[in-house]
Structures are given as structure tokens and as C-alpha cells.
Amino acid sequence: MFKNKSLKFLITISQRGKYRLGTAALLIFFSSICSLGPYYITYLIIDNIINPLFIMGDLLALGGIAALFIIGQMIFSGIAMTQSHIAAYDILFDLRVALTQKLSRLPLGYYSSTSSGTIKKIMMGNIEDIEEFVAHNLVDLISVVFLPVIIFLWLASFSLSLAILSILPVLVGVGLQRFRMKLEAGNIQKFFKIKSDMNTTIIDFIRGMPVIKAFNLSVFSFKKYREEADRYSQYWIDMNKKAAAFFATYALLMDCGVLVLLPAGGYMYATGRIALSTFLMFLFIGIGLTRFMKQLTSFGSNLTQIFKGVDELRTVLEAAEIDNNGSITILKNYDLDFKHVSFGYGRNLVLGDVSFRLKQGTITALVGPSGAGKTTVARLIPRFWDITQGEIILGGHKLKDIQGDVLMKHVSFVFQDIFMFNDTVIENIRMGDTSISEEKVIEIAQQAQADEFIQKLGNGYHTVIGTTGVHLSGGEQQRIAIARALAKNSPVIVLDEATSYADTENEDKIQKALNELLKDKTVIVIAHRLSTIQNANQILYIEKGKIMEQGSHQQLINEGGSYKRMWDLHMDAAHWGIKQATESKNRRKEGIAC
């Protein structure tokens, strides 16, 4: 029915509040009729005054009727706005829930290509724009479209020529506006893109504030932020300069109706073709007609921005999901096999023909230079992405044949970058699983070497942490993350450099926590500290998306390949600190002796 998919989407989502919106539209129509009442009453009053036989009582009665029209307009409008806003916020609630559910089902690859600033803008700004459409534009559309027609027909019943003259400048103005919108469609789309880029950069700027302050940089030292803000500002200025003539002409046409009606109506009155009251009525109601046409034009301009936001929203809601409806719910074992797996982000191939096996209860470590594909291998296990070629088999079944919930139940992740929810410690550990008692959480925290520091917090396990709560150190956060994995108790564990933020004391505690976590589990570890994975059952050296070396620590050392060179560099780095400290101390002693 609708050529514009965004308009069709808006009409579809408005179905939930159709009764409230229908009521609101009807009431707004009545309100608009009432708003015209005083103009018509004014016409009648003037008609009575110029009549030598007028009766004062009639004028008072007409004044009372005009007051009733004004009161009716206020009542109808107030009830209509209440109904439309209730419907709008119900629809916005449904949209945000639907968007949140959709975001939870999208693969991680979506978040790699879409910035958090864009998602925030869609979740907040774009959906708020829809409130403007549902609560105001959709309801006003009835009166804005039909009332000008009714007014024109009513005026035409007095004088067709004056009725045409009253609406002619408005029609020319609307046509000019539509021409400008078509002419600048590409510029408007580019403007929205620049605005979106600036919003994204602002998010990055806020996140980078600790670094900016640490290095004593000013706002203008953040080059990308400054460039995006300047680009947005300059493009907005250029757009308005180009459109200035259009805007001025449009404003003149929309407000010059009275300039057309005054001489034409005056001439017709002077020649006796219309009465004085009719002439004055055209002047009053002609202005009212212009008001409705301005609303219609403004409605069209607002829709351009709303449609852009809806297009972005639809892009998310219609984004491809990974099919998690596999039929397998029970796994035979927890062996994990990669068979000739290839994977790429778009056309960029990240992994090529990767094959290896993880036996149940063993530990496999992934090492290699940055960007080699280690994290990608690990994140393919819980199907954060679907592979391009090959097969990944868990417990004798292809990953895509295993139900999504079942797969996620069997795989736990301990990320390098840990997110703490703005909630209590206990809720951050059990992650919504209310079946885990507080006593069990404490037991798990003890296993994760976290109980000691948690007990020292202000309210213990009920202390709020996260963005507005108590700040935890990197090592403390990692022990909370390990406690989460212990609480989940999955048979397959993926560790992404779990000791990355640890000092010597914390690293020892984290290693003890990991020993508890990894008992009898199938484990894959991404490691940069090679000393932590010497006892792994197998080590995979990955470079440029391929497994270049595979074996135990000692086997790879004996082979003398890339892993051996990396190990030597690691050991040199470890000894470098001790050596440098000793030499520095000796130099200070020599200086004193001098």
C-alpha cells in the first residue's frame, strides 16, 4: 500500500495504539473545527453590526458561543494529546524491547562493524523521533489534510475566485518546498551521515577522557573529535546558505495570502460583488488556512528526519541473525574439532584452512603475534560468527546443529576486557541466575580467590560496583569474571589472557582461581605471557590466520621455530627488568663513591 517502507513501518508499529490514536485523531479534528469557530463567529458579529437592525443580545450570545468554541478546542486537544502520548510511549516501550531482544540475538560480528555510538543513537534518539511522529504528526495528519479542504470548500461557497486566490500562494510555496527537498535529497542524506559520524566520535571522545586528562591534553587536542565537529558545523552552514533563498521565498509565499486577498477582496467589495463581512471573513479564515498548510509542510520536513532514523532502526531489526534453532540438545562428550575452518570479515580472510582437535579435559593454548587470528579462533567456538568454510564439531555434532541455548550453556568465556554491571557483587557473579544461593556465591568467590577483597568492601557481597559503584582493580575484576565462569560451570572454557591485568600477588591468586575453574574442563587459552601456558597439553602457534606450529611446549622449543623465538624474547623481557634494575643500582653506588 505504501511505497515508502519507513512510512509503512511506522503505520505498522502504530497498530498497537490504533484505538487510542483513532480517538485522538477524531478529537484533534473536533479541536481544529472548534479553532475555526471564533473566526466564523467574528464573521457573524461583523455581519450583525453592519446591519442597522442588530440586537445587542444576539452579539452577546455569539460571544458566548465563541467562548464555548475556545473551551471545546482546549478540552478536545487536551484529551487527544493525552491519548496520543499514552499510545506513543506504549509503542516506544515495545520498540525498545524489540530492539534490545534483537541486539541480544545478533552475532558479535555486527558489533565489530557497528559503533556503540550508532547503536546508542538508534536506541535513544531515533526511537524518540518516532514519538514525535506517533504522538503528534500521525494524529495531526487528519486535521492538517482534511481541514484545508473543508475550509476551501466553505470559502468557495461564498466566492470561488477569492477562495482560489487565498490558497494559491500556499500551493506555490508547498510546491517550491517539495522541489527543494527533491533537489537536496542527496545533501540531506550526507548531512545525516556526518551527524552520525560526529555522534560516534563524541562517544569515543568521552571514553578516551582518562587518556586525555592523563596526558594533560585539551579538548582540541583530540583531533578526530575536532575534525568531525568542524565538518558537521561547516556542512550545516553551507546547507543553510544554499537554502536561504528557498526559505525566504517559501516564508514570503506562505504569509502573503493576506496581501493577495486585501486588494482582490477590497475590489470585489467596492464593486458590490461581496459583503463587507464576507471580505473580512476571507481575511481572517484565509490566515487560518495558511496555518494548516504550514503545519502540513512542516510535517513533510519532519518526516525526512524521522524516515532516516526509521531506516537505521529497520537496518538493525532486519539484520541477519545466526540460526540458533539446531535440534541437538544433548552432547556425547566435550571434544572439540576444527576441520579445515576458514573465516573472514566480509572479503578480508582472517583464518585459512585451520584444523586441530581439543580433547575433553585438556588445555590448548593459542599463541602468536597480534592480529594473527587467535581471538577469532576462540570466538568461533560459541558461534559469535558463523564460519565461511569447514566444520567446527563439539561433542560429535556440528555447532550449527546444536541449539543456541544449549551451546551457550556448555561454553564459558573469560574475556580480557571485563565488564562490570552497575549492580551488587553477588548479582555480578550469578549473572541473573537466581537459582544460585548467596551461600553458593560465597563458596564460588572463595574458589575464585575473590572472597577476601569482597568482604573488605563497604557492604560485602551487596556492595554496588560498576559505573556508579565501587571501583575494582583489574585483578579484582578478573577474579569476579572467573567467579562468573565457576558459577556457570560450563564444560568448555575459553580464556582470553585471564592474567593480563595482574601484578605478582594477583597473578598467583588468579592462577589458583583458574586451577579451580579448569578442573576436568576442555580449555582453550589465548596467552601473551608464555610462562603461564608451559603445562598446556598442546600449543598452537598461529600466524596470518594459519596454524604454523603445533605441539607441547617442549616439542616446540626443540623444533626451534617461531614459538622458540617468541619464548626467547619472552624470557629476555622477563630478565631485562631484573638486569636493568641491578645495573641502575650499581651505577648509583658508583656515583656515591665518586
XYZ file of C-alpha atoms in Angstrom:
594
model
C 0.000 0.000 0.000
C 2.803 2.420 0.913
C 5.736 2.870 -1.432
C 7.854 4.220 1.392
C 8.969 1.294 3.575
C 9.661 3.580 6.511
C 6.150 5.024 6.426
C 4.741 1.504 6.186
C 6.869 0.522 9.197
C 5.575 3.498 11.201
C 1.963 2.717 10.347
C 2.515 -0.955 11.248
C 4.010 -0.266 14.686
C 1.219 2.227 15.369
C -1.335 -0.599 15.185
C -0.845 -1.370 18.875
C -2.249 2.024 19.826
C -4.758 2.266 16.982
C -7.789 2.766 19.248
C -6.164 5.494 21.319
C -4.677 7.099 18.201
C -8.009 6.873 16.371
C -9.737 8.549 19.299
C -7.007 11.199 19.442
C -7.272 11.876 15.696
C -11.048 12.321 15.941
C -10.701 14.651 18.927
C -7.984 16.684 17.184
C -10.328 17.035 14.205
C -13.051 18.363 16.510
C -10.487 20.632 18.169
C -9.471 22.033 14.784
C -13.122 22.636 13.859
C -13.542 24.468 17.163
C -10.455 26.568 16.380
C -12.235 27.844 13.260
C -15.408 28.609 15.207
C -14.273 32.012 16.552
C -13.409 33.134 13.008
C -16.895 32.264 11.802
C -18.459 33.890 14.874
C -16.425 37.020 14.130
C -17.915 36.993 10.630
C -21.432 36.738 12.085
C -20.769 39.516 14.609
C -19.499 41.863 11.895
C -22.455 40.921 9.713
C -24.774 41.807 12.606
C -23.008 45.059 13.465
C -23.247 46.436 9.932
C -26.929 45.524 9.953
C -28.859 48.583 11.212
C -31.353 46.269 12.936
C -28.791 44.336 15.009
C -29.722 43.295 18.556
C -27.122 43.527 21.365
C -28.393 40.291 22.884
C -27.508 38.451 19.688
C -23.953 39.765 19.884
C -23.604 38.581 23.495
C -24.945 35.166 22.540
C -22.469 34.956 19.661
C -19.654 35.951 22.026
C -20.709 33.155 24.393
C -20.702 30.659 21.529
C -17.185 31.807 20.535
C -16.057 31.200 24.131
C -17.566 27.701 24.007
C -15.642 27.016 20.805
C -12.396 28.042 22.519
C -13.153 25.893 25.592
C -14.100 22.973 23.349
C -10.847 23.343 21.433
C -8.843 23.180 24.671
C -10.759 20.158 26.022
C -10.634 18.165 22.780
C -6.954 18.993 22.266
C -6.001 18.103 25.858
C -7.739 14.712 25.798
C -6.349 13.983 22.318
C -2.770 14.746 23.378
C -3.144 12.551 26.470
C -4.411 9.622 24.408
C -1.802 10.003 21.671
C 1.096 10.251 24.146
C -0.036 7.165 26.082
C -0.180 5.270 22.778
C 3.200 6.680 21.701
C 5.029 5.645 24.867
C 3.468 2.170 24.751
C 4.784 1.844 21.195
C 8.209 3.208 22.178
C 8.391 0.679 25.014
C 7.618 -2.170 22.614
C 10.191 -0.863 20.135
C 12.956 -0.631 22.737
C 12.176 -4.143 23.994
C 12.168 -5.479 20.421
C 15.435 -3.680 19.656
C 17.083 -4.960 22.845
C 15.994 -8.520 22.090
C 17.264 -8.172 18.534
C 20.635 -6.834 19.679
C 20.976 -9.819 22.020
C 20.454 -12.189 19.079
C 22.846 -10.543 16.638
C 26.275 -12.114 16.111
C 29.325 -10.415 17.565
C 30.397 -9.586 14.022
C 27.635 -6.985 13.903
C 29.222 -5.099 16.809
C 32.629 -5.230 15.129
C 31.283 -3.271 12.151
C 28.799 -1.020 14.012
C 29.970 1.545 16.556
C 28.424 1.831 20.010
C 27.656 5.481 19.233
C 25.474 4.433 16.294
C 23.621 1.860 18.403
C 23.088 4.413 21.207
C 21.726 6.953 18.709
C 19.280 4.385 17.318
C 18.209 3.199 20.769
C 17.668 6.699 22.157
C 17.474 9.423 19.507
C 15.835 7.573 16.616
C 13.155 5.993 18.773
C 12.433 9.355 20.417
C 11.894 10.800 16.927
C 9.220 8.147 16.399
C 7.421 9.525 19.472
C 7.146 12.843 17.615
C 5.521 11.067 14.663
C 3.107 8.907 16.661
C 2.108 11.408 19.351
C 1.887 14.476 17.124
C 2.320 14.037 13.370
C 0.111 10.983 12.912
C -2.739 12.495 14.928
C -2.382 15.963 13.386
C -2.304 14.471 9.893
C -6.093 14.034 9.884
C -6.844 17.676 10.594
C -3.917 19.005 8.555
C -5.059 17.122 5.431
C -8.845 17.358 5.671
C -9.427 20.763 7.273
C -7.816 22.825 4.475
C -10.119 21.022 2.033
C -13.164 21.767 4.206
C -12.115 25.410 4.635
C -11.525 25.825 0.915
C -14.927 24.357 0.014
C -16.636 26.544 2.621
C -14.901 29.699 1.363
C -15.696 28.705 -2.222
C -19.386 28.672 -1.311
C -19.083 32.446 -0.755
C -16.654 33.254 -3.596
C -14.774 30.688 -5.682
C -12.355 33.247 -7.114
C -11.351 34.568 -3.676
C -11.059 31.012 -2.333
C -8.615 30.147 -5.139
C -6.639 33.339 -4.528
C -6.427 32.560 -0.793
C -4.844 29.165 -1.374
C -2.766 29.891 -4.494
C 0.361 31.362 -2.771
C 0.319 28.483 -0.299
C 0.202 25.885 -3.073
C 3.124 27.586 -4.845
C 5.066 27.627 -1.555
C 4.389 23.940 -0.896
C 5.444 23.089 -4.459
C 8.650 25.077 -4.024
C 9.383 23.261 -0.769
C 8.862 19.850 -2.375
C 11.148 20.849 -5.258
C 13.846 21.899 -2.779
C 13.534 18.634 -0.831
C 13.994 16.577 -4.011
C 16.877 18.775 -5.130
C 18.704 18.402 -1.815
C 17.834 14.766 -1.063
C 21.464 13.691 -1.515
C 22.776 16.559 0.620
C 20.325 15.722 3.400
C 21.438 12.072 3.418
C 25.069 13.204 3.584
C 24.189 15.565 6.440
C 22.653 12.707 8.435
C 25.785 10.605 7.788
C 28.056 13.418 9.023
C 25.843 13.886 12.082
C 26.010 10.149 12.848
C 29.819 10.178 12.489
C 30.038 13.101 14.907
C 27.827 11.311 17.465
C 30.065 8.249 17.240
C 33.184 10.374 17.700
C 31.665 12.047 20.762
C 31.206 8.614 22.376
C 34.849 7.771 21.616
C 35.917 11.148 22.985
C 34.119 10.544 26.279
C 35.632 7.070 26.566
C 39.073 8.498 25.879
C 38.760 11.205 28.543
C 41.020 9.402 31.073
C 43.834 9.335 28.486
C 43.228 12.972 27.517
C 43.444 14.061 31.161
C 46.399 11.784 31.931
C 48.447 13.454 29.192
C 47.149 16.948 30.027
C 45.544 17.398 26.611
C 42.838 19.946 25.843
C 39.544 19.221 24.129
C 41.018 20.481 20.872
C 43.915 18.064 21.165
C 41.555 15.232 20.311
C 41.997 15.707 16.576
C 39.272 13.401 15.325
C 36.625 14.957 17.572
C 37.578 18.457 16.463
C 37.561 17.498 12.786
C 34.132 15.823 12.972
C 32.622 18.746 14.897
C 34.058 21.219 12.369
C 32.845 19.118 9.441
C 29.318 18.950 10.879
C 29.252 22.681 11.626
C 30.584 23.683 8.201
C 28.251 21.380 6.298
C 25.244 22.689 8.252
C 26.249 26.293 7.489
C 26.785 25.527 3.784
C 23.403 23.769 3.546
C 21.622 26.727 5.093
C 23.422 29.235 2.867
C 22.345 27.326 -0.242
C 18.775 27.010 1.028
C 18.454 30.611 2.268
C 16.786 31.869 -0.927
C 14.357 28.942 -0.893
C 13.484 29.519 2.771
C 12.929 33.252 2.247
C 10.733 32.708 -0.816
C 8.778 29.967 0.922
C 8.176 32.103 4.033
C 7.064 35.025 1.871
C 4.626 32.893 -0.124
C 3.165 31.272 2.983
C 2.482 34.651 4.607
C 1.471 36.736 1.609
C -2.078 35.383 1.339
C -3.458 38.492 3.010
C -1.528 40.671 0.521
C -3.353 38.917 -2.310
C -6.746 38.881 -0.605
C -6.652 42.504 0.524
C -6.646 44.195 -2.915
C -8.735 41.485 -4.616
C -11.308 41.326 -1.824
C -11.346 45.106 -1.476
C -12.049 45.475 -5.187
C -14.864 42.893 -5.051
C -16.367 44.640 -2.003
C -16.102 48.049 -3.648
C -17.877 46.753 -6.745
C -20.616 45.198 -4.619
C -19.793 41.573 -5.502
C -19.285 40.576 -1.835
C -20.437 41.941 1.514
C -18.024 43.586 3.970
C -18.497 40.709 6.413
C -17.574 38.205 3.684
C -14.469 40.221 2.808
C -13.344 40.301 6.444
C -14.131 36.594 6.880
C -11.788 35.765 3.982
C -9.054 37.821 5.619
C -9.496 36.025 8.971
C -10.035 32.463 7.751
C -7.544 32.797 4.905
C -4.878 33.274 7.570
C -6.181 30.157 9.345
C -5.881 28.209 6.090
C -2.241 29.280 5.796
C -1.594 27.972 9.322
C -2.819 24.489 8.433
C -0.774 24.430 5.226
C 2.337 25.449 7.186
C 1.699 22.513 9.503
C 1.452 20.190 6.504
C 4.757 21.443 5.086
C 6.437 21.173 8.487
C 5.027 17.666 8.769
C 6.733 16.737 5.491
C 10.070 18.202 6.623
C 9.915 16.319 9.933
C 9.187 13.079 8.119
C 12.500 13.329 6.244
C 14.451 13.150 9.503
C 12.096 10.589 11.038
C 12.339 8.338 7.961
C 16.138 8.493 8.128
C 16.027 7.357 11.755
C 13.484 4.647 10.944
C 15.706 3.375 8.114
C 18.573 2.986 10.607
C 16.246 1.284 13.093
C 14.945 -1.095 10.430
C 18.527 -1.926 9.439
C 19.088 -3.278 12.954
C 15.719 -5.022 13.288
C 16.163 -6.683 9.884
C 19.855 -7.573 10.314
C 20.681 -11.213 9.648
C 20.815 -13.431 12.730
C 22.678 -16.664 13.250
C 20.281 -19.608 13.117
C 20.260 -20.957 16.680
C 17.416 -23.419 16.154
C 19.507 -26.578 15.996
C 17.936 -29.868 17.017
C 20.758 -31.194 19.217
C 20.213 -30.715 22.949
C 22.494 -33.430 24.402
C 26.237 -33.736 23.719
C 28.065 -37.079 23.802
C 31.276 -35.562 25.144
C 33.158 -32.285 25.116
C 35.801 -32.954 22.482
C 36.185 -30.000 20.118
C 37.316 -30.313 16.488
C 38.182 -27.639 13.921
C 38.137 -29.203 10.436
C 39.527 -27.065 7.603
C 37.932 -23.921 9.024
C 38.151 -20.656 7.095
C 36.606 -17.383 8.172
C 36.659 -13.758 7.086
C 35.105 -10.402 7.929
C 33.474 -9.580 4.619
C 36.161 -10.084 1.967
C 39.017 -9.963 4.471
C 40.054 -13.583 5.164
C 41.215 -13.900 8.777
C 41.549 -17.689 9.119
C 42.516 -20.077 6.347
C 42.139 -23.884 6.495
C 42.580 -24.209 10.281
C 42.409 -27.769 11.678
C 43.087 -29.034 15.208
C 41.474 -31.074 17.970
C 40.859 -30.355 21.659
C 40.229 -33.497 23.677
C 37.879 -33.324 26.640
C 39.696 -32.385 29.842
C 42.764 -30.964 28.060
C 44.178 -27.460 27.758
C 45.075 -25.937 24.389
C 46.922 -22.621 24.215
C 46.831 -20.214 21.271
C 49.903 -18.033 20.816
C 51.235 -15.821 18.066
C 51.694 -12.185 17.074
C 48.914 -9.615 17.418
C 46.314 -9.844 14.674
C 47.199 -13.447 13.876
C 43.631 -14.705 14.445
C 43.868 -16.176 17.963
C 40.840 -14.351 19.367
C 38.874 -15.119 16.208
C 39.506 -18.858 16.674
C 38.301 -18.653 20.276
C 35.186 -16.653 19.426
C 34.106 -19.065 16.721
C 33.549 -21.728 19.404
C 30.389 -20.125 20.906
C 29.326 -19.070 17.360
C 29.881 -15.368 17.757
C 30.229 -15.664 13.973
C 29.429 -18.416 11.507
C 32.417 -19.854 9.665
C 32.918 -19.379 5.927
C 34.154 -22.897 5.178
C 34.824 -26.122 7.045
C 33.258 -27.509 10.207
C 33.522 -26.987 13.959
C 32.357 -30.040 15.900
C 31.581 -30.168 19.631
C 30.659 -33.441 21.286
C 30.223 -35.164 17.925
C 27.868 -32.523 16.485
C 28.353 -29.538 14.200
C 27.972 -26.268 16.083
C 25.142 -25.113 13.809
C 23.174 -28.290 14.655
C 23.329 -27.591 18.407
C 20.573 -25.447 19.922
C 21.885 -21.959 20.652
C 20.910 -22.013 24.330
C 22.475 -25.443 24.767
C 25.730 -24.309 23.144
C 25.978 -21.192 25.314
C 25.215 -23.273 28.402
C 28.186 -25.513 27.618
C 30.712 -22.746 26.844
C 32.037 -20.089 29.254
C 34.171 -17.097 28.318
C 36.594 -15.138 30.488
C 37.344 -12.050 28.419
C 40.451 -9.909 28.618
C 38.274 -6.790 28.841
C 35.777 -7.365 31.644
C 32.514 -5.506 32.039
C 31.092 -4.955 35.490
C 27.346 -4.318 35.613
C 26.137 -1.466 37.788
C 24.816 -3.856 40.431
C 25.889 -5.695 43.557
C 28.844 -8.061 43.629
C 26.548 -11.040 44.177
C 24.474 -10.195 41.083
C 27.627 -9.645 39.033
C 28.690 -13.189 39.900
C 25.450 -15.080 39.399
C 24.547 -13.055 36.276
C 20.788 -13.320 36.607
C 20.716 -16.970 37.696
C 18.613 -16.602 40.845
C 18.815 -20.357 41.496
C 22.346 -19.776 42.838
C 22.031 -19.030 46.552
C 24.094 -16.409 48.357
C 25.921 -19.166 50.243
C 26.867 -20.786 46.934
C 28.082 -17.441 45.567
C 30.350 -17.016 48.603
C 31.711 -20.535 48.116
C 32.379 -19.782 44.439
C 34.077 -16.476 45.315
C 36.354 -18.323 47.747
C 37.341 -20.735 44.968
C 37.997 -17.728 42.713
C 40.259 -16.131 45.374
C 37.829 -13.180 45.481
C 36.184 -13.590 48.893
C 38.913 -11.762 50.797
C 38.674 -8.458 48.905
C 34.864 -8.683 48.596
C 34.496 -8.962 52.387
C 36.527 -5.747 52.745
C 34.071 -3.772 50.592
C 31.587 -1.495 52.368
C 28.609 -3.865 52.138
C 30.452 -7.048 51.271
C 28.664 -9.049 48.592
C 25.883 -6.457 48.499
C 28.235 -3.610 47.556
C 27.278 -1.943 44.284
C 30.115 -1.969 41.748
C 30.255 -0.836 38.127
C 29.958 2.599 36.554
C 28.460 4.396 39.579
C 29.579 1.998 42.295
C 32.832 0.957 43.944
C 35.756 0.733 41.528
C 37.597 -2.592 41.386
C 41.165 -3.085 40.218
C 41.903 -5.054 37.060
C 42.985 -8.112 39.030
C 39.859 -7.971 41.208
C 37.637 -7.696 38.147
C 39.311 -10.728 36.596
C 38.652 -12.785 39.722
C 34.975 -11.719 39.546
C 34.978 -12.867 35.906
C 36.434 -16.225 36.927
C 33.780 -16.495 39.655
C 31.132 -15.939 36.971
C 32.566 -18.802 34.945
C 32.689 -21.010 38.056
C 29.032 -20.216 38.754
C 28.092 -21.128 35.197
C 30.139 -24.349 35.465
C 30.375 -24.974 31.725
C 32.404 -27.949 30.471
C 34.167 -25.847 27.807
C 36.141 -22.771 28.901
C 37.653 -20.052 26.710
C 40.212 -17.801 28.423
C 41.354 -14.603 26.732
C 44.563 -13.661 28.593
C 42.991 -14.043 32.026
C 46.070 -12.720 33.870
C 46.637 -9.648 31.689
C 45.963 -7.057 34.426
C 47.536 -8.933 37.306
C 50.510 -7.939 39.410
C 52.646 -10.659 41.011
C 50.351 -11.168 44.024
C 47.171 -11.037 41.961
C 48.602 -13.339 39.295
C 49.275 -16.004 41.906
C 45.693 -15.709 43.200
C 44.268 -15.737 39.676
C 46.294 -18.847 38.819
C 44.857 -20.587 41.894
C 41.369 -19.492 40.830
C 41.996 -20.790 37.317
C 43.138 -24.131 38.684
C 39.720 -24.457 40.359
C 37.917 -23.335 37.219
C 39.737 -25.601 34.764
C 39.398 -28.925 36.588
C 38.187 -31.584 34.119
C 37.274 -28.922 31.536
C 38.014 -28.612 27.837
C 40.017 -25.393 27.807
C 41.309 -23.063 25.119
C 43.618 -20.270 26.289
C 44.759 -17.150 24.440
C 48.042 -16.224 26.064
C 50.665 -13.488 25.758
C 52.546 -14.461 28.910
C 54.053 -17.693 27.634
C 55.173 -18.696 31.125
C 51.524 -19.295 32.057
C 50.934 -21.980 29.397
C 54.046 -24.187 29.642
C 51.965 -27.058 31.008
C 49.263 -26.895 28.318
C 48.565 -30.232 26.618
C 49.129 -28.585 23.252
C 50.159 -25.179 21.976
C 49.097 -23.787 18.610
C 51.322 -21.099 17.114
C 49.104 -19.038 14.791
C 50.361 -16.526 12.271
C 48.453 -14.796 9.452
C 45.365 -16.901 10.122
C 47.111 -20.282 9.838
C 48.494 -22.801 12.323
C 52.223 -22.709 11.689
C 53.354 -24.919 14.611
C 51.584 -27.371 16.926
C 52.757 -29.424 19.895
C 53.665 -29.285 23.570
C 55.886 -26.544 24.983
C 58.977 -28.746 24.964
C 58.299 -30.088 21.473
C 58.027 -26.586 20.039
C 61.153 -25.452 21.882
C 63.051 -28.425 20.431
C 61.833 -27.612 16.907
C 63.462 -24.178 17.165
C 60.816 -22.377 15.111
C 58.736 -19.242 15.621
C 57.463 -20.360 19.027
C 61.051 -20.866 20.215
C 61.960 -17.336 19.088
C 58.873 -15.937 20.838
C 59.783 -17.854 24.002
C 63.332 -16.494 23.942
C 62.022 -12.939 23.558
C 59.625 -13.545 26.441
C 62.432 -14.784 28.688
C 64.696 -11.894 27.660
C 61.944 -9.449 28.578
C 61.477 -11.114 31.959
C 65.225 -10.957 32.741
C 65.601 -7.456 31.269
C 63.789 -5.817 34.180
C 65.999 -7.540 36.780
C 69.181 -6.822 34.839
C 68.333 -3.161 34.266
C 67.384 -2.676 37.913
C 70.695 -4.224 39.065
C 72.778 -2.110 36.665
C 70.942 1.047 37.731
C 71.573 0.263 41.392
C 75.296 -0.345 40.725
C 75.576 2.962 38.822
C 74.049 4.835 41.768
C 76.560 3.194 44.135
C 79.446 4.183 41.832
C 78.151 7.747 41.735
C 78.122 7.955 45.538
C 81.635 6.530 45.699
C 82.837 9.269 43.408
